[in-house]
Coordinates of C-alpha atoms and ligand atoms in Angstrom, one line a residue:
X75 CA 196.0 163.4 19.9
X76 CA 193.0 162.1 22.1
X77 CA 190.7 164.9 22.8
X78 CA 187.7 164.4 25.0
X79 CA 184.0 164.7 23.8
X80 CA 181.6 165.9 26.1
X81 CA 179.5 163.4 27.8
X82 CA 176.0 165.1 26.4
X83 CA 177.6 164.2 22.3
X84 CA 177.8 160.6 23.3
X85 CA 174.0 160.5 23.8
X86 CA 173.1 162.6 21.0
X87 CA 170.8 162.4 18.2
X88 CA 170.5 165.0 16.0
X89 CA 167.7 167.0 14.2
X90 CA 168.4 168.9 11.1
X91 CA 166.0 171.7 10.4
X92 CA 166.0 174.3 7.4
X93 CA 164.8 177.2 8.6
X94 CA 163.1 178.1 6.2
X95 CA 161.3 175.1 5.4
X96 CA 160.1 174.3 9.0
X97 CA 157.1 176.2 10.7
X98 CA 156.2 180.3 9.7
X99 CA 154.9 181.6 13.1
X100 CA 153.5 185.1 11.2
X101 CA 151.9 183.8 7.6
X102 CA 154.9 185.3 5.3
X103 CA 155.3 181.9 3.9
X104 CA 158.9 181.5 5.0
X105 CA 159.7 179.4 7.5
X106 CA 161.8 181.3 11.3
X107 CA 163.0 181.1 14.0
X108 CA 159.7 181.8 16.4
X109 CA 158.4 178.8 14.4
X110 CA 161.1 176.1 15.8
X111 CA 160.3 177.8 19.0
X112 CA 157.0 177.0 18.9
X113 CA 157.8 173.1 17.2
X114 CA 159.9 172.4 20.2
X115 CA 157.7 170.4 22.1
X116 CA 157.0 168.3 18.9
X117 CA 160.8 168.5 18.3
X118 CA 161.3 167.2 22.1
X119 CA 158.9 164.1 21.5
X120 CA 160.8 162.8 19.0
X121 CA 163.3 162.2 21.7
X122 CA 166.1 164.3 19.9
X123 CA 169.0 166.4 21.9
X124 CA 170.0 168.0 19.5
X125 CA 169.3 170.9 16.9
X126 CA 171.8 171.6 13.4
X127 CA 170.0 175.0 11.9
X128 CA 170.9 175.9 8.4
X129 CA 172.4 179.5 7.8
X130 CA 170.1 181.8 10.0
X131 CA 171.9 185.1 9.2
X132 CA 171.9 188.0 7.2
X133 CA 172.0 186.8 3.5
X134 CA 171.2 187.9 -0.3
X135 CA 170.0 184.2 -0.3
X136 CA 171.7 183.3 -3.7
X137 CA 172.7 180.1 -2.2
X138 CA 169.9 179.9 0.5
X139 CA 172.4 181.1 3.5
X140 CA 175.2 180.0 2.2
X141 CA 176.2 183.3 1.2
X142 CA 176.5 185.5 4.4
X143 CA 176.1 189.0 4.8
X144 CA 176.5 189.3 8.6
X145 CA 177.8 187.0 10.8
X146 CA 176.7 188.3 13.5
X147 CA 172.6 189.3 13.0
X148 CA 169.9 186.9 12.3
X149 CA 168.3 187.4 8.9
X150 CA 164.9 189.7 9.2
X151 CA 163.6 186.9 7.4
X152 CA 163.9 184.1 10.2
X153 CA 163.5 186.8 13.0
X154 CA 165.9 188.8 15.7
X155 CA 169.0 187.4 17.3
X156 CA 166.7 187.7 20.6
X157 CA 164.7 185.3 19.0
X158 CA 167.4 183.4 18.2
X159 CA 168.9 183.5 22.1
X160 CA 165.5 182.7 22.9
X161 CA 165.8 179.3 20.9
X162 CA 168.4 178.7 22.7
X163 CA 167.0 178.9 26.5
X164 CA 163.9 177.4 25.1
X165 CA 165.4 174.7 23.3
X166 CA 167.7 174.2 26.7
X167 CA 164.6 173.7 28.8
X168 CA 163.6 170.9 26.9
X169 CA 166.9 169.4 27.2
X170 CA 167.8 170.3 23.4
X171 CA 171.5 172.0 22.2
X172 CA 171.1 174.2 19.2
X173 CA 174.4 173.9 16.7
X174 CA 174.6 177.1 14.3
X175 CA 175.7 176.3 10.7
X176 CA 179.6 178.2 10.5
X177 CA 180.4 179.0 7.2
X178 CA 184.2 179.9 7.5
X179 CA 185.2 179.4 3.9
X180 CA 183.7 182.2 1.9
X181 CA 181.4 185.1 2.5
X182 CA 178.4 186.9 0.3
X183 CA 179.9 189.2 -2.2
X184 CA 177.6 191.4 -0.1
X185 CA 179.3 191.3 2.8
X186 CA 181.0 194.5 3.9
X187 CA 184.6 192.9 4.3
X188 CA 183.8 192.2 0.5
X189 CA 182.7 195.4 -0.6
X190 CA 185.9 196.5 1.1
X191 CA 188.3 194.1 -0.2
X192 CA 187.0 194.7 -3.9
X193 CA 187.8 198.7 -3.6
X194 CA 190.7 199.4 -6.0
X195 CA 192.2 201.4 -2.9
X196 CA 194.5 199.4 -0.4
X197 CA 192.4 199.2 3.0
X198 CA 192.1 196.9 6.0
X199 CA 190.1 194.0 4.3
X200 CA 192.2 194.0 0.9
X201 CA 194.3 190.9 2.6
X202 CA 190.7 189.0 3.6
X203 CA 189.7 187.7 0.3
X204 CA 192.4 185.8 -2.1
X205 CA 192.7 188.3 -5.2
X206 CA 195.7 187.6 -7.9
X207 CA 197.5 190.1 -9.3
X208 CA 195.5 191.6 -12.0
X209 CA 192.1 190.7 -14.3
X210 CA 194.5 190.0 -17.3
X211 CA 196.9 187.0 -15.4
X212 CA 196.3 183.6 -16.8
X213 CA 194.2 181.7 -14.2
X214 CA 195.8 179.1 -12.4
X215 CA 193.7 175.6 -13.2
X216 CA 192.9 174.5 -9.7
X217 CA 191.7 178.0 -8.5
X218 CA 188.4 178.9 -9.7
X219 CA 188.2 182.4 -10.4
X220 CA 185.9 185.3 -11.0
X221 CA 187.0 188.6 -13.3
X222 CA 184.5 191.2 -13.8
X223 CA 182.9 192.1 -10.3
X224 CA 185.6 194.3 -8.8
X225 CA 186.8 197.8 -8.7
X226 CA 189.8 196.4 -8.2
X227 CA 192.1 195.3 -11.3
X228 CA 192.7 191.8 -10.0
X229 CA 190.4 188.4 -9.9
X230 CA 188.9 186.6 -7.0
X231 CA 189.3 183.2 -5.8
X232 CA 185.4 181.6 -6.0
X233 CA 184.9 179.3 -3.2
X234 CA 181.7 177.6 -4.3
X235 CA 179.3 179.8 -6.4
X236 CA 180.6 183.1 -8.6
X237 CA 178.8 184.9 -5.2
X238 CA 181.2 183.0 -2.5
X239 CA 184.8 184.2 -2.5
X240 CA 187.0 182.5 -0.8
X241 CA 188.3 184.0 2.7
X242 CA 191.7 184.6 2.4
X243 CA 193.2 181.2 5.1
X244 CA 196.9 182.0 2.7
X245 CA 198.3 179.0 1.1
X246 CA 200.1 176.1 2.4
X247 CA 202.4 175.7 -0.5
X248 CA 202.6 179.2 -2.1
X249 CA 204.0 179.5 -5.3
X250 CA 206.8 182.6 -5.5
X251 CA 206.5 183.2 -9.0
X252 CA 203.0 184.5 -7.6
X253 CA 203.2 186.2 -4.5
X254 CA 199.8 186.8 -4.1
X255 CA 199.2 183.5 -3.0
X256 CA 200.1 184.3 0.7
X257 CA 201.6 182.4 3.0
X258 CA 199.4 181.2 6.2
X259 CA 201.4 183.4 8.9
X260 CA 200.7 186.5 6.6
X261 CA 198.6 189.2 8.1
X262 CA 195.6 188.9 5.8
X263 CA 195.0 185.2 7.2
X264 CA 195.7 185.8 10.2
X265 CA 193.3 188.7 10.7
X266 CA 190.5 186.1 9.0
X267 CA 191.3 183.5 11.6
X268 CA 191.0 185.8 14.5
X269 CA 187.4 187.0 12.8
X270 CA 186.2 183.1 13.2
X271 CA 187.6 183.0 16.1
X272 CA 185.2 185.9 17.3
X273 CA 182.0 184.5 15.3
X274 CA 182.3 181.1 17.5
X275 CA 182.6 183.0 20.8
X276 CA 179.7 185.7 19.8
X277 CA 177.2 182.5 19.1
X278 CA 178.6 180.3 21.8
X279 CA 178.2 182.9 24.8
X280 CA 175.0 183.9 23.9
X281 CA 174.2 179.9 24.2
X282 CA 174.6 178.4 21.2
X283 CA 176.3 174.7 21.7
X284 CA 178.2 174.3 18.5
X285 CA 178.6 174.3 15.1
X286 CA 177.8 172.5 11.9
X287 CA 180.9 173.9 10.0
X288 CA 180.4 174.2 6.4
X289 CA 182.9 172.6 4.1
X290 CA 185.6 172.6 6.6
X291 CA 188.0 171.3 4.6
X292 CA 187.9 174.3 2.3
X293 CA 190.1 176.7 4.0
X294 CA 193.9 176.9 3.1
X295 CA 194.4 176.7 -0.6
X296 CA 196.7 174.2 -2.2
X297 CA 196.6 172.4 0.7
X298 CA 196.3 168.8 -0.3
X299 CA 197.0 166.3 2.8
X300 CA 194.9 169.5 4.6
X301 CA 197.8 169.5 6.8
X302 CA 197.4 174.0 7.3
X303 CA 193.7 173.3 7.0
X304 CA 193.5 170.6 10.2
X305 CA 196.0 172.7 11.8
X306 CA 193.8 176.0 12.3
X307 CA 191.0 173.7 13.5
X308 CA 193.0 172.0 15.9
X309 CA 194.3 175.6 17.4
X310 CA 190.1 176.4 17.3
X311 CA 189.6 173.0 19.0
X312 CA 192.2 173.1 22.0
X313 CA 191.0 177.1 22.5
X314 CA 187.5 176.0 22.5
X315 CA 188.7 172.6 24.9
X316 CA 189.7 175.5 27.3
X317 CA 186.9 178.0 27.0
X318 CA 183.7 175.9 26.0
X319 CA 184.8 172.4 27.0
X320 CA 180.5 171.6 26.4
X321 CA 180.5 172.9 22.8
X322 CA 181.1 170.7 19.7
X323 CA 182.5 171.0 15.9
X324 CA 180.9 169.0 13.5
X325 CA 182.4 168.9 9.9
X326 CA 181.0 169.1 6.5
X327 CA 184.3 167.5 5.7
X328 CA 183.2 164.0 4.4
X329 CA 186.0 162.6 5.7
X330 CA 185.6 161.4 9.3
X331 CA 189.5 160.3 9.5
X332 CA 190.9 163.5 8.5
X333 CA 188.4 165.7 10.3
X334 CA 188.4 163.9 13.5
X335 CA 192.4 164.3 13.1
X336 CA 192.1 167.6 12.6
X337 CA 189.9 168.7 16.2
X338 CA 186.3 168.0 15.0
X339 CA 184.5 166.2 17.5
X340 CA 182.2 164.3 14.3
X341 CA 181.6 164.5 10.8
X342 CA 179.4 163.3 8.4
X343 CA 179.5 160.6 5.6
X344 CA 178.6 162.5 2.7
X345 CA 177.4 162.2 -1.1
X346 CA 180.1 163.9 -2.3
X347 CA 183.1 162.0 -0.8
X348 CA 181.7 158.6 0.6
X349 CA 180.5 155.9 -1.8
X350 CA 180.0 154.1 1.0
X351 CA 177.1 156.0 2.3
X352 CA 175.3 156.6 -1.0
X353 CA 175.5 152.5 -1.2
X354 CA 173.0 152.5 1.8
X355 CA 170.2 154.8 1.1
X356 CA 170.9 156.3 -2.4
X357 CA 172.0 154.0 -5.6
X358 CA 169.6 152.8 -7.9
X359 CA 169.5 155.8 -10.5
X360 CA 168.1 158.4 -8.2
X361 CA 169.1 161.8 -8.1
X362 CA 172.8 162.3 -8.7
X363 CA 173.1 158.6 -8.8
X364 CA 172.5 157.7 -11.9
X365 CA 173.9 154.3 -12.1
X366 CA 171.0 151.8 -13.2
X367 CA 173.1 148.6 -12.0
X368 CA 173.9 149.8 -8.5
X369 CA 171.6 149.0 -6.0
X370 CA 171.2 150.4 -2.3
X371 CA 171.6 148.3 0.6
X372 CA 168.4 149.3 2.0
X373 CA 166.4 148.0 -0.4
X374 CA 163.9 145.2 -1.0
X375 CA 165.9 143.5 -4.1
X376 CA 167.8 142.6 -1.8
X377 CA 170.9 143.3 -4.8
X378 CA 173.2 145.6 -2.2
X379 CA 176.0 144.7 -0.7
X380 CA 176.7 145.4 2.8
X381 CA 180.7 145.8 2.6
X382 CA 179.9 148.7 -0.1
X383 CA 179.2 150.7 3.3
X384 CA 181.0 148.3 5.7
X385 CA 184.7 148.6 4.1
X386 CA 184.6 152.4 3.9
X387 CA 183.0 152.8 7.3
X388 CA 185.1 150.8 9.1
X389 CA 188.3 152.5 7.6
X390 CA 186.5 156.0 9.2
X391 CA 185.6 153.7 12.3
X392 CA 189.0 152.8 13.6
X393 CA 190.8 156.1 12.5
X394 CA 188.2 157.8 14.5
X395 CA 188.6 156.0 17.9
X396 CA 188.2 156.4 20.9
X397 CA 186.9 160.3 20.9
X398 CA 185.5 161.0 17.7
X399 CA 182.3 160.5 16.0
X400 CA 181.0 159.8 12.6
X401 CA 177.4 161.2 11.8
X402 CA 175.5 158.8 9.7
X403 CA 172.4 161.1 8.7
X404 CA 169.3 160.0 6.6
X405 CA 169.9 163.3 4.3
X406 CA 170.5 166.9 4.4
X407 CA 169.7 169.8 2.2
X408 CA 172.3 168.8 -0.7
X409 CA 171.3 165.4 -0.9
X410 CA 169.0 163.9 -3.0
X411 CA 166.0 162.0 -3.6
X412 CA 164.6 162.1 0.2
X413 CA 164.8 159.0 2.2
X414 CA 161.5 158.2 1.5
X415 CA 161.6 157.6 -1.8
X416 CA 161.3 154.5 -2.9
X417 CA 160.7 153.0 0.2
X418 CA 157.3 152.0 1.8
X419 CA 156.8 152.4 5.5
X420 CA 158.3 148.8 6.9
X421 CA 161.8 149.7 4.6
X422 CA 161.9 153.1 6.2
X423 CA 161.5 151.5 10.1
X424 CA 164.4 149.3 8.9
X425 CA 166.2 152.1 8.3
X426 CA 166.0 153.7 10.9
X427 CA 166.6 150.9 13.5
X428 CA 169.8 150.5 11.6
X429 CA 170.6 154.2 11.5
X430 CA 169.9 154.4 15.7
X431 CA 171.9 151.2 16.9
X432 CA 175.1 152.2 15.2
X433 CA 177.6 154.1 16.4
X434 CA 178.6 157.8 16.2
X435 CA 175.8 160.7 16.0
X436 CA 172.7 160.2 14.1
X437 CA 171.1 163.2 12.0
X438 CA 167.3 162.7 11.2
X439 CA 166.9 165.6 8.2
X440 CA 163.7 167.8 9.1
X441 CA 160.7 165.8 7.5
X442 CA 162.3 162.4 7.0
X443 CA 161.2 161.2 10.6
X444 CA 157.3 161.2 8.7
X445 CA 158.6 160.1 5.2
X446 CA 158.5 163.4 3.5
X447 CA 159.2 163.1 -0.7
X448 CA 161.5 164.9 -2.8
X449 CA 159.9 166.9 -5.6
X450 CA 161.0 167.8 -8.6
X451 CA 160.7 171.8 -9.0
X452 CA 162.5 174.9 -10.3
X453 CA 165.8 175.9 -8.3
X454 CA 165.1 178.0 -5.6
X455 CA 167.8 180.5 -3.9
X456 CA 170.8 178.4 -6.0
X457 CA 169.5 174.8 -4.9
X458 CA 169.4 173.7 -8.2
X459 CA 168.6 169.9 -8.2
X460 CA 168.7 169.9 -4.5
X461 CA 165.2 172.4 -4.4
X462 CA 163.2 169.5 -4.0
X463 CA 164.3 167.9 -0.9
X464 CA 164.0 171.5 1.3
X465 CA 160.0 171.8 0.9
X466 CA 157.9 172.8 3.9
X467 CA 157.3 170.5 6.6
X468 CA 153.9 168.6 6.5
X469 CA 152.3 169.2 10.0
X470 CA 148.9 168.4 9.4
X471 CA 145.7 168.7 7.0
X472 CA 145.1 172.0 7.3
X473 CA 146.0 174.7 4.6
X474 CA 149.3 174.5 3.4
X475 CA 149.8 171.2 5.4
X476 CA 149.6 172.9 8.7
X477 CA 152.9 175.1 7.7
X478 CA 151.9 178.6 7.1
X479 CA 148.8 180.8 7.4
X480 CA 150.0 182.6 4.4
X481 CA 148.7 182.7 1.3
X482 CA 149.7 179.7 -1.0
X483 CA 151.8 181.4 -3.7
X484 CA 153.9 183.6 -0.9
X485 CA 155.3 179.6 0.3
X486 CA 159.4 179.2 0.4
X487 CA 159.1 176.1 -1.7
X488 CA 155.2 174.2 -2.4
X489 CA 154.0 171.4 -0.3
X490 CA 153.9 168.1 -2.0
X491 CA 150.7 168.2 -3.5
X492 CA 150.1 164.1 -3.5
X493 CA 146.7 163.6 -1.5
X494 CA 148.7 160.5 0.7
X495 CA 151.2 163.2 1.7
X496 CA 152.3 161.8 5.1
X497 CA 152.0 164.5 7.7
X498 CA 152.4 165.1 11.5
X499 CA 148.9 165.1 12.2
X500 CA 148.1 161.5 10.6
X501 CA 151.5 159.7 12.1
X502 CA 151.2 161.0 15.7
X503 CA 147.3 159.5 15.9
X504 CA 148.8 156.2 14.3
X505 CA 150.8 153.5 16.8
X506 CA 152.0 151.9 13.8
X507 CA 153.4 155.0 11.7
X508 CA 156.9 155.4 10.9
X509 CA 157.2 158.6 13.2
X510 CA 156.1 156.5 16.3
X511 CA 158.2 153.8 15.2
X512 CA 161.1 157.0 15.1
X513 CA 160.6 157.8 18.5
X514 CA 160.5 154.3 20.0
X515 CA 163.5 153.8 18.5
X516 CA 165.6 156.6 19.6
X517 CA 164.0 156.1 23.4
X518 CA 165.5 152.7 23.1
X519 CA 168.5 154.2 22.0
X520 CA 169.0 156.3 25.0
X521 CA 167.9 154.5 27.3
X522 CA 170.6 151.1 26.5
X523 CA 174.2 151.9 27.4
X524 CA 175.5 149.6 24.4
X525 CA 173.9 152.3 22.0
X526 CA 176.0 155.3 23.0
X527 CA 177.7 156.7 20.5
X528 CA 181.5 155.9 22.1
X529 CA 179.8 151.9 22.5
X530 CA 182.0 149.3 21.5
X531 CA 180.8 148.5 17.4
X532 CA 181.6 144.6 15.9
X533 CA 180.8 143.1 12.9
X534 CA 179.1 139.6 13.3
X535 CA 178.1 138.6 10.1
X536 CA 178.5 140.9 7.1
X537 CA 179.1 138.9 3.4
X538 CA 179.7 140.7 -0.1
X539 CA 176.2 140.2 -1.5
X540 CA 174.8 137.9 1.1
X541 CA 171.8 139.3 4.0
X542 CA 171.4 139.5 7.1
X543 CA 173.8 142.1 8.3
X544 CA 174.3 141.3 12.2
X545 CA 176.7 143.4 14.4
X546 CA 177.5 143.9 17.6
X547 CA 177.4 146.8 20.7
X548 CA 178.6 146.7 23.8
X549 CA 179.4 148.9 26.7
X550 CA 179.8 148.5 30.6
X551 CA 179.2 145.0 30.8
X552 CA 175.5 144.9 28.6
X553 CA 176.1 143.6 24.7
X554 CA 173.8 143.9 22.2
X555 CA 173.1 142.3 19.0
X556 CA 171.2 144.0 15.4
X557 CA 170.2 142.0 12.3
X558 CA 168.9 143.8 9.5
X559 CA 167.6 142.0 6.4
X560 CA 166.5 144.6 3.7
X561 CA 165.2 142.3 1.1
X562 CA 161.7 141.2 0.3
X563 CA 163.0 137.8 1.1
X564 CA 163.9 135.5 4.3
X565 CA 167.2 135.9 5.5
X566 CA 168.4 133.5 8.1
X567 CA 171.9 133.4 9.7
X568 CA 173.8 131.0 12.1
X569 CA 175.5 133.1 14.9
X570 CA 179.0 132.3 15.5
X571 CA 180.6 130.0 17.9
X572 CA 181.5 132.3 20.6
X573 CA 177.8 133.5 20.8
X574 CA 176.3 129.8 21.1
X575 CA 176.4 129.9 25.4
X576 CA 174.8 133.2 25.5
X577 CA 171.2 133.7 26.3
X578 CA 169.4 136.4 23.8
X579 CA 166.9 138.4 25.3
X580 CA 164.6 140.1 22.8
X581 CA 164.4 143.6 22.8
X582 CA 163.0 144.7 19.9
X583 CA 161.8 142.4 17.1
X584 CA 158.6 144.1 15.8
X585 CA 158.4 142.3 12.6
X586 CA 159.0 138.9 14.3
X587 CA 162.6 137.6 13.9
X588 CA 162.9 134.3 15.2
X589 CA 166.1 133.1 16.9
X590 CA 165.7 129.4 18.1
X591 CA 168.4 127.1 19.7
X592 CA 169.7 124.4 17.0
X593 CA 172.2 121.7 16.9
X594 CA 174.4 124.7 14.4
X595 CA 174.0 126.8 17.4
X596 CA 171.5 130.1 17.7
X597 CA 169.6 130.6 14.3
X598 CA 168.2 133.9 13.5
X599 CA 165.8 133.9 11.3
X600 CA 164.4 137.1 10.0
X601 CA 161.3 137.6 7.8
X602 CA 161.4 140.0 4.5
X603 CA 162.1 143.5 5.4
X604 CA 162.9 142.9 9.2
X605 CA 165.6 143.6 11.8
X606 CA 165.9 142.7 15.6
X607 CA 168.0 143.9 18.7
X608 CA 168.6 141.2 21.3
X609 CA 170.9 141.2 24.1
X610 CA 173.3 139.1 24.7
X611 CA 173.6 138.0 28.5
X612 CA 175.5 135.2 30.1
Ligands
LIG108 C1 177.9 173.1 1.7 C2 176.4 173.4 2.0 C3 175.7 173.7 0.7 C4 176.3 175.0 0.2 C5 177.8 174.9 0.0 C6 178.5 176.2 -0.1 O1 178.1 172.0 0.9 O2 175.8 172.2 2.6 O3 174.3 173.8 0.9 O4 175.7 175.3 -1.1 O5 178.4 174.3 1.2 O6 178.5 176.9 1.1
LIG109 CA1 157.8 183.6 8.6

């Protein structure tokens, strides 16, 4: 079914921030909420309309949020949920829309519905959480689950961690040997529907414009087309259609088709479902790619291959037309390295002119827009091996790279103690830097039609282990074309037949493609480590 998006999503670039990581406004080393307020200027130059805030809420923090303790009150920690409203008209003056991070799927064990549900005596919130039937039953082998932390003589379903039950959504094929597995009309999910249902409306009427929704696909068990799952988001989606037609679901699904299908407006291409994005930005034995012969696209080798990305993508692509989006981001929280590494300056602009002419909603990761490094360090509130890519912002060269006026050792996380550290500060003074190069991009981004996120998208030229990559954008009547060669080496292409007439008008070449006029038709030659737009007239 064709939903429509609204019109602001189709201009939208996003800005990821970790809460905790970003500014601390009063020197307890932890990042809050007054501290994006007072970044939103800096937030605003980048050009972003958009805001995705990690887990803001009441928490015991044993997976950094992840683990809610109140839906509905904004951890001491980051601040008030006035401060949090204030974010939003703030952040609305600037012309920025704040998305909250949802996490439907499991709550803290500290959460009072918990506490509840664990009591050996029957009560309201026994049906919210999926128990079996006693500590001693043999575990079923695709429901991970947790004996030991209840009053009650029965197991939990873990939805993540041992700390995240899963919410009770019932079961889409329920086994009657076990009735505990409920079905997804019994009371106990239904009560836990209408309890999202009421988180969305509490955020969205005091201004929020969305939500990131953590793993969405995570809901109804033994689910596996996610038929029950897509089925309560669709019944979210058409209410929210009707009440909060401006608002927007974006999944942590990792599967754009499916997610799309099942009412999200966007979702991302993920680590941990899409090989097709970890071929960009994140082979060559780094972090939980380990894979010494596998080599990123974006890289100055040159050894990618384009159609690593290009085959899954374009599966995603079409399944999601016309109304829904795919969020190409240049990290998160659970992603590792960091952009950065690995890449010098002119690799990273090439990114990101890829990243902002392609289709969809972009999501710039707090710190990436300056080139910010993972580090390696001990895990920190359950991030494990992801620690390292949620360190503070680098603002500037003052103590604590301009992030805190705490003292050093009360810091979230350590700033990255190299002396080059990029920072704030340095790029804003420098025309050249990669965050000036950032902004210029996404001003040209919303400023050409062809570059909205619904614009038409073609492949031009796009060979299994041969550079450039050249595709295509078009939208009311103005077409665009991008090359991108990653390698350290010239790349030169011939552009096809129908293309010879046209007359190419460079928009943006900075590291001096050449197209020329030959007897072959237009020739694009592009230097190592270079990209172009041009458009396309006549
Ligand atoms: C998502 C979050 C991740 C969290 C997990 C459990 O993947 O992005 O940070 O640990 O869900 O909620
Ligand atoms: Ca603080």
């Amino acid at each position: 079914m064709i939903k429509n998006s609204p019109d602001w999503l189709k201009k939208a670039v996003f800005y990821q921030i970790y809460p905790q990581s970003f500014y601390d406004s009063n020197a307890d080393g932890i990042g809050d909420i007054p501290g994006i307020i007072a970044k939103l200027d800096y937030i605003a130059s980048l050009g972003v309309n958009a805001v995705w805030i990690n887990p803001c809420f009441v928490s015991p923090f044993a997976d950094a949020g992840y683990d809610v303790a109140d839906y509905y009150q904004v951890a001491p920690r980051y601040g008030t949920n006035a401060d949090l409203e204030r974010l939003f008209s703030e952040a609305g003056r600037r012309g920025i829309r704040i998305l909250l991070d949802l996490v439907p799927g499991h709550t803290s064990i500290e959460h009072p519905w918990f506490k509840q549900s664990q009591q050996a005596v029957p009560n309201p919130y026994t049906d919210y959480y999926v128990w079996n039937n006693s500590v001693w039953e043999t575990p079923q082998s695709d429901l991970p689950i947790i004996r030991g932390l209840s009053q009650r003589d029965a197991a939990f379903v873990a939805n993540f961690f041992a700390i995240q039950p899963a919410l009770n959504y019932g079961f889409a094929q329920p086994d009657p040997q076990h009735p505990w597995m409920q079905p997804v009309d019994a009371p106990g999910p239904q009560q836990v529907r209408q309890e999202i249902k009421n988180i969305i409306a509490f955020w969205l009427e005091r201004g929020a414009s969305g939500f990131r929704v953590d793993m969405a696909a995570s809901l109804v068990k033994r689910d596996p087309e996610k038929r029950e799952t897509a089925r309560f988001w669709r019944s979210i989606r058409d209410w929210m259609d009707e009440t909060n037609p401006e608002a927007v679901l974006v999944a942590e699904w990792g599967n754009p088709a499916q997610a799309v299908e099942a009412g999200f407006h966007a979702d991302f291409m993920l680590g941990f479902n899409n090989p097709g994005w970890v071929s960009l930005f994140r082979k060559r034995g780094e972090g939980r790619w380990r894979d010494p012969y596998a080599w990123s696209f974006f890289d100055a080798s040159g050894h990618g291959d384009i159609r690593q990305f290009l085959d899954e993508y374009l599966y995603h692509y079409e399944a999601t037309q016309p109304e829904g989006f795919i969020a190409l981001i240049t990290g998160n929280h659970d992603e590792t390295p960091r952009l950065a590494d690995g890449r010098d300056t002119a690799q990273l602009k090439l990114v990101y002119l890829f990243l902002l002419t392609m289709p969809g909603t972009p999501f710039i990761y707090y710190g990436d827009e300056i080139g910010m490094r993972y580090q390696r360090l001990p895990s920190k509130e359950g991030g494990y091996g992801r620690t390292g890519a949620r360190t503070p912002m680098q603002w500037g060269d003052g103590a604590n790279a301009g992030f805190s006026a705490g003292p050093e050792e009360s810091l979230y996380l350590p700033i990255d103690p190299a002396p080059d550290r990029p920072t704030v500060a340095a790029q804003d003074a420098n025309p050249d830097s990669l965050l000036n190069r950032v902004r210029s991009l996404i001003r040209i981004r919303h400023a050409l039609p062809a570059l909205d996120a619904d614009a038409d998208f073609n492949v031009v030229y796009a060979e299994s282990g041969k550079l450039p990559f050249i595709y295509s954008r078009s939208k009311g009547g103005q077409r665009l074309l991008v090359a991108v060669n990653p390698a350290g080496r010239p790349a030169r292409a011939v552009l096809p037949g129908e293309m010879i007439a046209a007359q190419p008008i460079t928009i943006d070449a900075p590291d001096s493609a050449i197209l020329v006029r030959s007897d072959e038709g237009w020739v694009l030659d592009l230097p190592p480590v270079s990209g172009a737009i041009y458009e396309i007239s006549g």
